[in-house]
Amino acid sequence: MNKGVALAIFSALIFSVMNALIKAASLTIPSAEIVFFRSAIGTVLILGLMWQAKVRFSTTGVPLLVLRGLFGAAYLLAFMYTIAHIPLADAAILAYLSPFFVILLSSVVLGEKLPKKAAILLPTVLVGVALVVNPFNFVSFNVYALAGVASAVFAAGASITIRHLSKKHHTYEIVFYFLFTAMLVSAYLMKDEFVIPQGIAWVYLVAIGVV
């Protein structure tokens, strides 16, 4: 098997495990709090990697790094909110629409030409989204489904910024801004609904942060 294919499959497996852990944790822990633990643990880990690799923080390009962090924070909050309230499979389908929005944003924001194959596939993707969101059914067409679509939009925005940042900034630095910003934003949002994790919830939260 091609190494790239193997890594892609492994990555999909890891994200699937993380999504299942988020769903389990969301039964007793608010979404913003899950984002906080995931981001706080990740921030510590990425700082360790930066120290080991001797990566220094940049003095230029900070506004775009912060914007990437805000996009990433919004993605995490919207995605975990969605997972907590609708079936896991539906949440994953909506969140993984990000490549669809990357194509649209690349065309609208960056002025890149839309590939012919993409122009054919986009309507098909929209039909698939409609089957999940079901806008004609009030019960299924709700704020949770829209949050899932929003998470994909925010993820696409993050991808666009990463494309520019990766030319001048180390990957670890980009990831740090994402996790640190998400930690700060989620800390503010969870302040009025913080729940002290009990028992297995601690295991879920630590595992989510490490994964």
mmCIF file of C-alpha atoms in Angstrom:
data_model
loop_
_atom_site.group_PDB
_atom_site.id
_atom_site.type_symbol
_atom_site.label_atom_id
_atom_site.label_comp_id
_atom_site.label_asym_id
_atom_site.label_seq_id
_atom_site.Cartn_x
_atom_site.Cartn_y
_atom_site.Cartn_z
ATOM 1 C CA MET A 1 0.000 0.000 0.000
ATOM 2 C CA ASN A 2 1.208 3.506 -0.841
ATOM 3 C CA LYS A 3 2.606 5.295 2.234
ATOM 4 C CA GLY A 4 0.477 8.384 1.582
ATOM 5 C CA VAL A 5 -2.693 6.291 1.377
ATOM 6 C CA ALA A 6 -1.787 4.478 4.580
ATOM 7 C CA LEU A 7 -1.238 7.762 6.406
ATOM 8 C CA ALA A 8 -4.543 9.114 5.109
ATOM 9 C CA ILE A 9 -6.376 6.025 6.396
ATOM 10 C CA PHE A 10 -4.597 6.267 9.748
ATOM 11 C CA SER A 11 -5.477 9.955 10.014
ATOM 12 C CA ALA A 12 -9.143 9.216 9.275
ATOM 13 C CA LEU A 13 -9.098 6.515 11.957
ATOM 14 C CA ILE A 14 -7.631 8.885 14.541
ATOM 15 C CA PHE A 15 -10.238 11.548 13.788
ATOM 16 C CA SER A 16 -13.006 8.956 13.993
ATOM 17 C CA VAL A 17 -11.776 7.878 17.427
ATOM 18 C CA MET A 18 -11.604 11.501 18.558
ATOM 19 C CA ASN A 19 -15.134 12.163 17.314
ATOM 20 C CA ALA A 20 -16.421 9.151 19.245
ATOM 21 C CA LEU A 21 -14.651 10.379 22.396
ATOM 22 C CA ILE A 22 -16.158 13.859 21.935
ATOM 23 C CA LYS A 23 -19.630 12.333 21.593
ATOM 24 C CA ALA A 24 -19.123 10.334 24.784
ATOM 25 C CA ALA A 25 -17.754 13.315 26.722
ATOM 26 C CA SER A 26 -20.581 15.581 25.541
ATOM 27 C CA LEU A 27 -23.091 13.512 27.528
ATOM 28 C CA THR A 28 -21.892 15.196 30.738
ATOM 29 C CA ILE A 29 -19.516 17.995 29.670
ATOM 30 C CA PRO A 30 -20.527 21.221 27.811
ATOM 31 C CA SER A 31 -19.092 21.700 24.321
ATOM 32 C CA ALA A 32 -17.028 24.785 25.207
ATOM 33 C CA GLU A 33 -15.410 22.923 28.092
ATOM 34 C CA ILE A 34 -14.452 20.020 25.831
ATOM 35 C CA VAL A 35 -12.866 22.510 23.441
ATOM 36 C CA PHE A 36 -10.973 24.059 26.364
ATOM 37 C CA PHE A 37 -9.470 20.775 27.544
ATOM 38 C CA ARG A 38 -8.658 19.685 24.001
ATOM 39 C CA SER A 39 -6.945 23.011 23.274
ATOM 40 C CA ALA A 40 -5.178 23.394 26.631
ATOM 41 C CA ILE A 41 -3.616 19.930 26.460
ATOM 42 C CA GLY A 42 -2.724 20.472 22.809
ATOM 43 C CA THR A 43 -1.129 23.841 23.610
ATOM 44 C CA VAL A 44 1.166 22.261 26.193
ATOM 45 C CA LEU A 45 2.118 19.477 23.789
ATOM 46 C CA ILE A 46 2.841 21.812 20.867
ATOM 47 C CA LEU A 47 4.939 24.081 23.093
ATOM 48 C CA GLY A 48 6.995 21.034 23.993
ATOM 49 C CA LEU A 49 7.489 20.218 20.313
ATOM 50 C CA MET A 50 8.440 23.832 19.568
ATOM 51 C CA TRP A 51 11.011 23.801 22.361
ATOM 52 C CA GLN A 52 12.427 20.489 21.155
ATOM 53 C CA ALA A 53 12.647 21.703 17.547
ATOM 54 C CA LYS A 54 13.896 25.153 18.659
ATOM 55 C CA VAL A 55 11.101 26.937 16.816
ATOM 56 C CA ARG A 56 10.815 30.595 17.765
ATOM 57 C CA PHE A 57 7.729 32.779 17.568
ATOM 58 C CA SER A 58 7.613 35.125 14.591
ATOM 59 C CA THR A 59 7.424 38.890 14.925
ATOM 60 C CA THR A 60 5.784 39.286 11.524
ATOM 61 C CA GLY A 61 2.539 37.933 10.127
ATOM 62 C CA VAL A 62 0.942 37.845 13.581
ATOM 63 C CA PRO A 63 -2.491 39.203 12.483
ATOM 64 C CA LEU A 64 -2.893 36.367 9.972
ATOM 65 C CA LEU A 65 -1.756 33.853 12.589
ATOM 66 C CA VAL A 66 -4.401 35.193 14.964
ATOM 67 C CA LEU A 67 -7.027 35.013 12.199
ATOM 68 C CA ARG A 68 -6.083 31.389 11.589
ATOM 69 C CA GLY A 69 -6.463 30.809 15.323
ATOM 70 C CA LEU A 70 -9.921 32.397 15.357
ATOM 71 C CA PHE A 71 -11.062 30.319 12.377
ATOM 72 C CA GLY A 72 -9.783 27.187 14.083
ATOM 73 C CA ALA A 73 -11.424 28.067 17.387
ATOM 74 C CA ALA A 74 -14.757 28.732 15.676
ATOM 75 C CA TYR A 75 -14.455 25.416 13.822
ATOM 76 C CA LEU A 76 -13.818 23.444 17.012
ATOM 77 C CA LEU A 77 -16.657 25.111 18.911
ATOM 78 C CA ALA A 78 -19.164 24.632 16.088
ATOM 79 C CA PHE A 79 -18.068 21.055 15.388
ATOM 80 C CA MET A 80 -18.226 19.900 18.999
ATOM 81 C CA TYR A 81 -21.555 21.653 19.481
ATOM 82 C CA THR A 82 -22.861 19.752 16.470
ATOM 83 C CA ILE A 83 -21.506 16.389 17.632
ATOM 84 C CA ALA A 84 -23.136 16.895 21.020
ATOM 85 C CA HIS A 85 -26.617 17.359 19.558
ATOM 86 C CA ILE A 86 -27.011 15.300 16.369
ATOM 87 C CA PRO A 87 -25.974 11.764 15.338
ATOM 88 C CA LEU A 88 -22.200 11.395 15.040
ATOM 89 C CA ALA A 89 -22.331 10.246 11.411
ATOM 90 C CA ASP A 90 -24.375 13.282 10.341
ATOM 91 C CA ALA A 91 -22.073 15.652 12.238
ATOM 92 C CA ALA A 92 -18.999 14.151 10.585
ATOM 93 C CA ILE A 93 -20.534 14.418 7.108
ATOM 94 C CA LEU A 94 -21.359 18.107 7.625
ATOM 95 C CA ALA A 95 -17.956 18.954 9.085
ATOM 96 C CA TYR A 96 -16.104 17.189 6.291
ATOM 97 C CA LEU A 97 -17.695 19.549 3.783
ATOM 98 C CA SER A 98 -14.697 21.817 4.307
ATOM 99 C CA PRO A 99 -13.006 20.846 0.985
ATOM 100 C CA PHE A 100 -16.206 21.977 -0.749
ATOM 101 C CA PHE A 101 -15.969 25.398 0.885
ATOM 102 C CA VAL A 102 -12.207 25.569 0.284
ATOM 103 C CA ILE A 103 -12.936 25.346 -3.440
ATOM 104 C CA LEU A 104 -15.570 28.077 -3.207
ATOM 105 C CA LEU A 105 -13.439 30.389 -1.061
ATOM 106 C CA SER A 106 -10.416 29.859 -3.304
ATOM 107 C CA SER A 107 -12.526 31.012 -6.217
ATOM 108 C CA VAL A 108 -14.289 33.914 -4.461
ATOM 109 C CA VAL A 109 -11.556 35.191 -2.115
ATOM 110 C CA LEU A 110 -8.357 34.253 -3.934
ATOM 111 C CA GLY A 111 -9.722 34.559 -7.465
ATOM 112 C CA GLU A 112 -8.585 31.062 -8.410
ATOM 113 C CA LYS A 113 -10.277 29.471 -11.405
ATOM 114 C CA LEU A 114 -12.820 26.807 -10.520
ATOM 115 C CA PRO A 115 -11.788 23.424 -12.031
ATOM 116 C CA LYS A 116 -14.297 21.926 -14.462
ATOM 117 C CA LYS A 117 -14.530 18.719 -12.455
ATOM 118 C CA ALA A 118 -15.294 20.732 -9.321
ATOM 119 C CA ALA A 119 -18.056 22.619 -11.112
ATOM 120 C CA ILE A 120 -19.693 19.259 -11.872
ATOM 121 C CA LEU A 121 -19.190 17.826 -8.391
ATOM 122 C CA LEU A 122 -20.358 20.839 -6.377
ATOM 123 C CA PRO A 123 -24.082 20.372 -7.167
ATOM 124 C CA THR A 124 -23.752 16.718 -6.147
ATOM 125 C CA VAL A 125 -22.226 17.770 -2.837
ATOM 126 C CA LEU A 126 -25.075 20.211 -2.246
ATOM 127 C CA VAL A 127 -27.617 17.442 -2.816
ATOM 128 C CA GLY A 128 -25.781 15.290 -0.269
ATOM 129 C CA VAL A 129 -25.837 18.108 2.271
ATOM 130 C CA ALA A 130 -29.553 18.615 1.691
ATOM 131 C CA LEU A 131 -30.189 14.935 2.422
ATOM 132 C CA VAL A 132 -28.448 15.311 5.789
ATOM 133 C CA VAL A 133 -29.692 18.774 6.765
ATOM 134 C CA ASN A 134 -33.158 18.214 5.235
ATOM 135 C CA PRO A 135 -34.282 21.876 5.062
ATOM 136 C CA PHE A 136 -37.879 20.825 4.368
ATOM 137 C CA ASN A 137 -38.171 19.032 7.712
ATOM 138 C CA PHE A 138 -38.264 21.453 10.652
ATOM 139 C CA VAL A 139 -37.248 18.737 13.120
ATOM 140 C CA SER A 140 -33.947 17.922 11.380
ATOM 141 C CA PHE A 141 -33.292 21.390 9.941
ATOM 142 C CA ASN A 142 -32.172 23.127 13.095
ATOM 143 C CA VAL A 143 -29.381 25.176 14.616
ATOM 144 C CA TYR A 144 -27.334 22.023 15.252
ATOM 145 C CA ALA A 145 -27.227 21.082 11.575
ATOM 146 C CA LEU A 146 -26.417 24.662 10.627
ATOM 147 C CA ALA A 147 -23.600 24.654 13.191
ATOM 148 C CA GLY A 148 -22.190 21.607 11.395
ATOM 149 C CA VAL A 149 -22.190 23.460 8.093
ATOM 150 C CA ALA A 150 -20.659 26.489 9.809
ATOM 151 C CA SER A 151 -17.850 24.305 11.186
ATOM 152 C CA ALA A 152 -16.996 23.305 7.630
ATOM 153 C CA VAL A 153 -16.938 26.960 6.547
ATOM 154 C CA PHE A 154 -14.621 27.894 9.417
ATOM 155 C CA ALA A 155 -12.367 24.923 8.664
ATOM 156 C CA ALA A 156 -12.160 26.069 5.057
ATOM 157 C CA GLY A 157 -11.239 29.577 6.189
ATOM 158 C CA ALA A 158 -8.480 28.099 8.328
ATOM 159 C CA SER A 159 -7.197 26.092 5.359
ATOM 160 C CA ILE A 160 -6.996 29.211 3.200
ATOM 161 C CA THR A 161 -4.964 31.070 5.839
ATOM 162 C CA ILE A 162 -2.681 28.068 6.375
ATOM 163 C CA ARG A 163 -1.864 28.082 2.675
ATOM 164 C CA HIS A 164 -0.350 31.547 3.072
ATOM 165 C CA LEU A 165 1.146 31.074 6.534
ATOM 166 C CA SER A 166 2.988 27.872 5.644
ATOM 167 C CA LYS A 167 5.200 29.831 3.249
ATOM 168 C CA LYS A 168 6.813 31.820 6.071
ATOM 169 C CA HIS A 169 5.887 30.153 9.350
ATOM 170 C CA HIS A 170 6.745 26.808 10.913
ATOM 171 C CA THR A 171 3.894 24.304 11.184
ATOM 172 C CA TYR A 172 4.276 24.150 14.961
ATOM 173 C CA GLU A 173 3.817 27.910 15.271
ATOM 174 C CA ILE A 174 0.668 27.832 13.145
ATOM 175 C CA VAL A 175 -0.764 24.999 15.242
ATOM 176 C CA PHE A 176 0.138 26.831 18.460
ATOM 177 C CA TYR A 177 -1.878 29.911 17.474
ATOM 178 C CA PHE A 178 -4.825 27.674 16.626
ATOM 179 C CA LEU A 179 -4.792 25.799 19.936
ATOM 180 C CA PHE A 180 -3.930 28.768 22.139
ATOM 181 C CA THR A 181 -6.662 30.940 20.602
ATOM 182 C CA ALA A 182 -9.198 28.122 20.936
ATOM 183 C CA MET A 183 -8.194 27.717 24.583
ATOM 184 C CA LEU A 184 -8.743 31.415 25.332
ATOM 185 C CA VAL A 185 -12.059 31.663 23.482
ATOM 186 C CA SER A 186 -13.466 28.461 25.010
ATOM 187 C CA ALA A 187 -12.298 29.486 28.506
ATOM 188 C CA TYR A 188 -14.406 32.638 28.219
ATOM 189 C CA LEU A 189 -17.436 30.787 26.863
ATOM 190 C CA MET A 190 -17.392 28.056 29.509
ATOM 191 C CA LYS A 191 -17.022 30.352 32.530
ATOM 192 C CA ASP A 192 -20.739 30.281 33.382
ATOM 193 C CA GLU A 193 -21.364 26.589 32.704
ATOM 194 C CA PHE A 194 -18.194 24.845 33.865
ATOM 195 C CA VAL A 195 -18.777 21.289 35.040
ATOM 196 C CA ILE A 196 -16.220 19.435 37.142
ATOM 197 C CA PRO A 197 -15.507 16.209 35.209
ATOM 198 C CA GLN A 198 -16.266 12.997 37.062
ATOM 199 C CA GLY A 199 -14.780 9.517 36.623
ATOM 200 C CA ILE A 200 -14.538 8.363 33.024
ATOM 201 C CA ALA A 201 -15.113 11.930 31.768
ATOM 202 C CA TRP A 202 -11.510 12.745 32.742
ATOM 203 C CA VAL A 203 -10.287 9.896 30.572
ATOM 204 C CA TYR A 204 -12.346 11.157 27.628
ATOM 205 C CA LEU A 205 -11.073 14.733 27.967
ATOM 206 C CA VAL A 206 -7.404 13.762 28.294
ATOM 207 C CA ALA A 207 -7.694 11.344 25.379
ATOM 208 C CA ILE A 208 -9.349 14.039 23.223
ATOM 209 C CA GLY A 209 -6.521 16.440 24.030
ATOM 210 C CA VAL A 210 -3.791 13.935 23.233
ATOM 211 C CA VAL A 211 -5.410 12.666 20.039
#
